[in-house]
CSV table of C-alpha atoms in Angstrom, one decimal:
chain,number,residue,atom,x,y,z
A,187,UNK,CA,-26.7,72.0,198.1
A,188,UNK,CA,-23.9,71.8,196.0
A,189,UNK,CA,-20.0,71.2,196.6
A,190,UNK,CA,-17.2,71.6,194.4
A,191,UNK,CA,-13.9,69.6,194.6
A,192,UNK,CA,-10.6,71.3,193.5
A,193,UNK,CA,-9.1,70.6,190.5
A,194,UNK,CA,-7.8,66.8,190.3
A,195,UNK,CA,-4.6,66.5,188.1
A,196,UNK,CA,-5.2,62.5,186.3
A,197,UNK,CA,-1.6,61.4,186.6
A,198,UNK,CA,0.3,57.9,185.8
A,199,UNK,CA,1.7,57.1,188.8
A,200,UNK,CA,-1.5,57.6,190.5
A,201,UNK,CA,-3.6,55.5,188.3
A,202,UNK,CA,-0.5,52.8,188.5
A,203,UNK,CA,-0.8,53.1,192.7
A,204,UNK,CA,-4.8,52.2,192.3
A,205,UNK,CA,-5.0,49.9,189.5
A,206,UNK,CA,-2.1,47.5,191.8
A,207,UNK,CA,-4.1,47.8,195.1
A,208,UNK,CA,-7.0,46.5,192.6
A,209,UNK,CA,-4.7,43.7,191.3
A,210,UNK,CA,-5.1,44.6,187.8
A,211,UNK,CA,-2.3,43.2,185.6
A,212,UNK,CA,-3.8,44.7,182.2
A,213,UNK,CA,-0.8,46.7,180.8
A,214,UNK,CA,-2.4,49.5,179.7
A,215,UNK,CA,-2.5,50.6,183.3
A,216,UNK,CA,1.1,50.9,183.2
A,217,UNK,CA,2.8,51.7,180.3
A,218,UNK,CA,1.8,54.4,177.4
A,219,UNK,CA,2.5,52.6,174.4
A,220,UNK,CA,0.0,49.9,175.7
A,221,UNK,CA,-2.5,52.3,176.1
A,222,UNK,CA,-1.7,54.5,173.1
A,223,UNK,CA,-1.6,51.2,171.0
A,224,UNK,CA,-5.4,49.9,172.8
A,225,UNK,CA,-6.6,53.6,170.9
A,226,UNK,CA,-6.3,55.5,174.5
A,227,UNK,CA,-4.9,59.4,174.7
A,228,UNK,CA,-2.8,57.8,177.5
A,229,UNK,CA,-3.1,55.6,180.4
A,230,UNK,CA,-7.0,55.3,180.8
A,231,UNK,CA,-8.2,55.1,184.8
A,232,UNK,CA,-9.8,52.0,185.8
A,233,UNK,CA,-13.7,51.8,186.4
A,234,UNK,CA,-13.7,53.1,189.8
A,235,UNK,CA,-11.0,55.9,189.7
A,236,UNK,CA,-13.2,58.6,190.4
A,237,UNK,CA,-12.9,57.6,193.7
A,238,UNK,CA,-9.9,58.9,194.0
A,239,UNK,CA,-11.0,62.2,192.6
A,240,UNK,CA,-13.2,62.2,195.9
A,241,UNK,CA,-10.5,61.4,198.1
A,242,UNK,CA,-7.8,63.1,197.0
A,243,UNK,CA,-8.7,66.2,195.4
A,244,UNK,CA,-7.7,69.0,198.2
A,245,UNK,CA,-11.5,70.0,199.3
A,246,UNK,CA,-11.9,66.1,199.1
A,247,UNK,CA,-15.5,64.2,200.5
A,248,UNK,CA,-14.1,64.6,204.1
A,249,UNK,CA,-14.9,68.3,203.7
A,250,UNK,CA,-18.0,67.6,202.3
A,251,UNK,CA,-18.8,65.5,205.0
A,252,UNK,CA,-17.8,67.5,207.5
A,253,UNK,CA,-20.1,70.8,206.3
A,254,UNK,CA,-23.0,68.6,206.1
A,255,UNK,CA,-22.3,67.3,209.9
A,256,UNK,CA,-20.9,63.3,209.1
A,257,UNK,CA,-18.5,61.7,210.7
A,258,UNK,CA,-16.6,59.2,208.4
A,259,UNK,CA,-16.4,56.5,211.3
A,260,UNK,CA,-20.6,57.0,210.6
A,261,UNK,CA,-20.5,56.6,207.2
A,262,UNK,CA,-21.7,53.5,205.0
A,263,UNK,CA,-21.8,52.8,201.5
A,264,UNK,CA,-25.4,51.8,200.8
A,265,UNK,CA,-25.1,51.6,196.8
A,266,UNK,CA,-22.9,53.1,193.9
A,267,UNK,CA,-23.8,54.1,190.3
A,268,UNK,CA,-21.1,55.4,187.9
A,269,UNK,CA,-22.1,56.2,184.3
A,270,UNK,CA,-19.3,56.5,181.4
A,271,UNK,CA,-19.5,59.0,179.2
A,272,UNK,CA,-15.8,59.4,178.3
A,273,UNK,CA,-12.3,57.8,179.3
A,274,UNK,CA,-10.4,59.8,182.1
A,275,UNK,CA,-6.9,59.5,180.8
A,276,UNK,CA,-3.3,60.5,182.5
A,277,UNK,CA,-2.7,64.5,182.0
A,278,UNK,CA,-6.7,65.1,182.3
A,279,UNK,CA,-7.7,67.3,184.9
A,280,UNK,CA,-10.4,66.5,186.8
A,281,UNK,CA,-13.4,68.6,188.4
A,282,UNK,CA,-16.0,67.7,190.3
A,283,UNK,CA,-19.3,68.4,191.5
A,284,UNK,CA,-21.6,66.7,194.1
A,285,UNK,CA,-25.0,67.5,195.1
A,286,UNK,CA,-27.5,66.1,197.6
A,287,UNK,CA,-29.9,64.9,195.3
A,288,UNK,CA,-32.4,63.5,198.5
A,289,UNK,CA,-32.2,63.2,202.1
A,290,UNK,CA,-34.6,60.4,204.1
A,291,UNK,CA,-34.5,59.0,207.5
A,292,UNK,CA,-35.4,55.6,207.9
A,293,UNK,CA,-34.8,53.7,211.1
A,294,UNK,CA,-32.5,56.3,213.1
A,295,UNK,CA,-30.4,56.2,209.9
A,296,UNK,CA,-30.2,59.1,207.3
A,297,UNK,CA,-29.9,57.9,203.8
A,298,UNK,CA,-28.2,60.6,201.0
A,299,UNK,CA,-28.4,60.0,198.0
A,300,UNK,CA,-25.8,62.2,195.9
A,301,UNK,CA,-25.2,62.8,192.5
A,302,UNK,CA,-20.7,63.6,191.4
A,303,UNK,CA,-20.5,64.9,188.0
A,304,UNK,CA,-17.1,64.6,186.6
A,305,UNK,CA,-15.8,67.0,184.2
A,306,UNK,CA,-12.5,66.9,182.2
A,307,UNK,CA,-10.3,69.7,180.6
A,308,UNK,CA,-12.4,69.7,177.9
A,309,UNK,CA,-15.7,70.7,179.4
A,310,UNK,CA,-16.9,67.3,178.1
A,311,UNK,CA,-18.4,65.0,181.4
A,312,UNK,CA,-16.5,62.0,181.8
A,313,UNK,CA,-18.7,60.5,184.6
A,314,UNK,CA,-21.5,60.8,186.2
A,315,UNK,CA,-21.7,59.1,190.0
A,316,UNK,CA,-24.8,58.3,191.9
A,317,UNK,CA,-24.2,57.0,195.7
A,318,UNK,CA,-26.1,56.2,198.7
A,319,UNK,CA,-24.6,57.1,201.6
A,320,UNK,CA,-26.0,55.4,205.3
A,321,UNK,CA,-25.3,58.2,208.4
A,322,UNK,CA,-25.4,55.4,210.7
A,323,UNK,CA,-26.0,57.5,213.9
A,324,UNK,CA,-28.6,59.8,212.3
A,325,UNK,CA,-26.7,63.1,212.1
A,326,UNK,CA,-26.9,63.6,215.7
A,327,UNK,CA,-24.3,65.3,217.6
A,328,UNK,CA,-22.1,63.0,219.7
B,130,UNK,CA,-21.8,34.2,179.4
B,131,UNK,CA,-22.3,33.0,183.1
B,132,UNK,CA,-19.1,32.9,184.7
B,133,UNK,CA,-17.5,33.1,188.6
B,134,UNK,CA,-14.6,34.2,190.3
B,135,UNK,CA,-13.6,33.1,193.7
B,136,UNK,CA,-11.7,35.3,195.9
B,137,UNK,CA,-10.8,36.6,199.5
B,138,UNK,CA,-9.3,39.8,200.3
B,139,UNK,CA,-6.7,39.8,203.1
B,140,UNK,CA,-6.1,43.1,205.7
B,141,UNK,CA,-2.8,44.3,203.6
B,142,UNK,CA,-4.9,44.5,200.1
B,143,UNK,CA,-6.8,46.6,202.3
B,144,UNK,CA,-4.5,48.9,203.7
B,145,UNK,CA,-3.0,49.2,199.7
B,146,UNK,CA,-6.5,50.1,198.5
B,147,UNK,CA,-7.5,52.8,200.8
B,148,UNK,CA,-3.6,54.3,200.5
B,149,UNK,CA,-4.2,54.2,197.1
B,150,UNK,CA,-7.7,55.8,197.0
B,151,UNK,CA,-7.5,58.0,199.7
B,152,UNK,CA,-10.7,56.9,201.7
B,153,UNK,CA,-9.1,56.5,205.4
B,154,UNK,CA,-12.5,55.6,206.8
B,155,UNK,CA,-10.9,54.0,210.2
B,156,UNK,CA,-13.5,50.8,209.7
B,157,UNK,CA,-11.5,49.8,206.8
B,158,UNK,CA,-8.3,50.0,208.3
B,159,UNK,CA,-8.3,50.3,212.2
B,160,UNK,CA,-10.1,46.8,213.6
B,161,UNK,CA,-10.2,48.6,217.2
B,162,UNK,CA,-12.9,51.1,215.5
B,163,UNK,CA,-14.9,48.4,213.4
B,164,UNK,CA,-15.3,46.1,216.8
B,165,UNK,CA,-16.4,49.4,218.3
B,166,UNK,CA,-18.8,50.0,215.4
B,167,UNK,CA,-20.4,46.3,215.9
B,168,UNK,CA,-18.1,44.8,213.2
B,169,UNK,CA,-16.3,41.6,213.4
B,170,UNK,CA,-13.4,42.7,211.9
B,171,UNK,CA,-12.4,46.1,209.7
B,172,UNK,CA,-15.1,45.8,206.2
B,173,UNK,CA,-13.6,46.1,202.8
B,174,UNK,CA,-14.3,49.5,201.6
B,175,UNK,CA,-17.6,49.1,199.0
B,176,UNK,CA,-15.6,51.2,196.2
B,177,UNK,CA,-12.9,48.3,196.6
B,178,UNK,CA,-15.6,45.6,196.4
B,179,UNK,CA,-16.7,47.6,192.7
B,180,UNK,CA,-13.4,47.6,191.7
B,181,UNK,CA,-12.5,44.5,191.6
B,182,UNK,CA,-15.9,44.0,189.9
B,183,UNK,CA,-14.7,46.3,187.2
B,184,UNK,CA,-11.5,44.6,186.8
B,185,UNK,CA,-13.4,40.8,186.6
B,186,UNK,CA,-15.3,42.7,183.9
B,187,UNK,CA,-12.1,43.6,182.3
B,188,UNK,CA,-10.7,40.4,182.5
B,189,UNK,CA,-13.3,38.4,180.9
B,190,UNK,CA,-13.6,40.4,177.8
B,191,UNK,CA,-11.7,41.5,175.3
B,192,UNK,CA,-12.0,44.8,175.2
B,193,UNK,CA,-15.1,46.2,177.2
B,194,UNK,CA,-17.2,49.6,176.8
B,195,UNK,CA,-18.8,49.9,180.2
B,196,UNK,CA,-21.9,52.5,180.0
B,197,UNK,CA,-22.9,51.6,183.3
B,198,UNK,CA,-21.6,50.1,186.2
B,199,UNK,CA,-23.9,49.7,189.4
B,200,UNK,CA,-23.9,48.0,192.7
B,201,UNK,CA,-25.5,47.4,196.3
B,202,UNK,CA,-24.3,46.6,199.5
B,203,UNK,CA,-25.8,44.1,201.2
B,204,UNK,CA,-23.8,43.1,204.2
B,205,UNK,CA,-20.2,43.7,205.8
B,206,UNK,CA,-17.9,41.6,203.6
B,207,UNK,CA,-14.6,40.9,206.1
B,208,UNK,CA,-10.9,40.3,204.5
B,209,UNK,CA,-10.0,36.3,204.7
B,210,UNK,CA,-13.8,35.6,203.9
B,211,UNK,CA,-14.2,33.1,200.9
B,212,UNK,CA,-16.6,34.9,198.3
B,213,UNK,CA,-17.8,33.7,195.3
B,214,UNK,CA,-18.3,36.7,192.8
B,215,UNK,CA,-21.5,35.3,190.1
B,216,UNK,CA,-21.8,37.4,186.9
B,217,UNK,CA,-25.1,35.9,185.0
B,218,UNK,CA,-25.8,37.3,181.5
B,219,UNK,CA,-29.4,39.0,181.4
B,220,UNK,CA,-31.7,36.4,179.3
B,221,UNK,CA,-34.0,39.9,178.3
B,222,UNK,CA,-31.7,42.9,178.4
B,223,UNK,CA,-28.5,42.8,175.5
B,224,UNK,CA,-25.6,44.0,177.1
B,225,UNK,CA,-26.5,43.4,180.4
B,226,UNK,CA,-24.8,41.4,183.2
B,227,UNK,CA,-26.4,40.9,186.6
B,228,UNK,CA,-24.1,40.3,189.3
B,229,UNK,CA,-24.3,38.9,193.1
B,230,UNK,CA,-21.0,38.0,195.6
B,231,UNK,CA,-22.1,35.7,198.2
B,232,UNK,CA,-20.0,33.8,200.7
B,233,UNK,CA,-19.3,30.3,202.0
B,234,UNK,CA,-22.7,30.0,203.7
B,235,UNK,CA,-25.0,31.7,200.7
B,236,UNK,CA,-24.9,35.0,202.2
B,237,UNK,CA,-25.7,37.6,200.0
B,238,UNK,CA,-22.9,40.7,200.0
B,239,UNK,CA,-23.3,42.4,196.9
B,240,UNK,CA,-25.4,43.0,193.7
B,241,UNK,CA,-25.5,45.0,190.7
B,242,UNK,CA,-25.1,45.2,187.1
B,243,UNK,CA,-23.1,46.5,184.4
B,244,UNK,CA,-24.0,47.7,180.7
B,245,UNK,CA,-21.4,47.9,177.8
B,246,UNK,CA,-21.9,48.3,174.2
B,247,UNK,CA,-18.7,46.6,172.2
B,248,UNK,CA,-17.6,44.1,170.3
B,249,UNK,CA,-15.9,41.9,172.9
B,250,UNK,CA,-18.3,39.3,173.6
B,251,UNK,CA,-15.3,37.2,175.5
């Protein structure tokens, strides 16, 4: 199974929001010239801002989650993988694709692991995510 | 390259983050449904955790190429809680750094590792 987010426009403000809830005080985060000076298109997204992309894209995981029967209030984060290809700057847009790569049950629990490719403007992959996500009541119905 | 960082979130770092990212996972935010869930307290989302890996990466080097960026999740990691996050160099693998958080007590939270090729040994 597959899922496609909507198309995630990269910009400044945002990546200014998330870099400050991380406590980040490197200036390229927040001003161009920074950024432009560092070699950077624009302001670069930190490590983790494909999270974002997840979230806030408008067919975001809860969507996902949803069609494949999980409850967020369920949900754990077993592990996280992201691979960098390429910076995701301000004024990219973003798509994204996840896929169930396996599904196992273990203990009353059901473990995915999925697999979000992240795509810029260019066609070229910025990132490539690999999570494991815990279903802590075991996809049954409550 | 060994180095540490010691730090605690608090609940309003919290609320911040998941504004900011968007995951409104009620565990992270609403301590009514992490007691329900079995929790002690609301748990710091585990992107959150690996963000502010990524920016104790960024902080200790120059200028740093991640390739690779990876983490587990051990246990529940609380705000208030005294961690201690330990970044050890790989003695076999260049370019690697092996990470663990653990608390007070020794109690594993975390682990990972992250790749980078670059010039910015610190």
């Amino acid at each position: 199974m597959e899922y496609k987010f909507q198309p995630f426009q990269v910009e400044r403000g945002k990546i200014k929001e998330f870099a400050k809830s991380l406590g980040y005080t490197n200036p390229i985060y927040f001003d161009v010239e920074s950024a432009q000076n560092k070699g950077y298109r624009d302001i670069p997204a930190p490590p983790t801002f494909p999270t974002v992309i997840d979230f806030w894209n408008d067919t975001p995981y809860y969507t996902f989650f949803k069609k494949i029967g999980l409850l967020p209030e369920f949900v754990l984060h077993g592990e996280q993988t992201y691979q960098y290809k390429t910076t995701i700057c301000a004024g990219d847009t973003m798509t994204g694709k996840v896929k169930i790569i396996s599904e196992e049950r273990k203990k009353g629990k059901v473990f995915y692991h999925l697999e979000t490719t992240y795509t810029n403007q260019f066609g070229e992959i910025a990132v490539i995510g690999n999570a494991t996500i815990i279903d802590i009541k075991g996809n049954e119905k409550v | 390259m060994n180095w540490e960082k010691e730090y605690k979130f608090s609940h309003i770092d919290l609320v911040k983050y998941c504004g900011a990212s968007g995951d409104f996972n009620p565990i992270h935010t609403v301590t009514h449904v992490a007691e329900r869930k079995g929790f002690k307290d609301v748990i710091v989302p585990g992107l959150m955790t690996m963000g502010l890996v990524s920016r104790f990466i960024e902080e200790q080097f120059q200028l740093v190429n991640l390739n690779q960026l990876d983490i587990r999740f051990v246990s529940p990691i609380y705000p208030d809680e005294k961690l201690f996050f330990k970044f050890e160099k790989s003695s076999t693998i260049q370019y690697l750094v092996n990470f663990q958080i653990i608390d007070n007590e020794g109690v594993m939270k975390a682990k990972g590792s992250f790749q980078f090729s670059n010039d910015g040994e610190e």
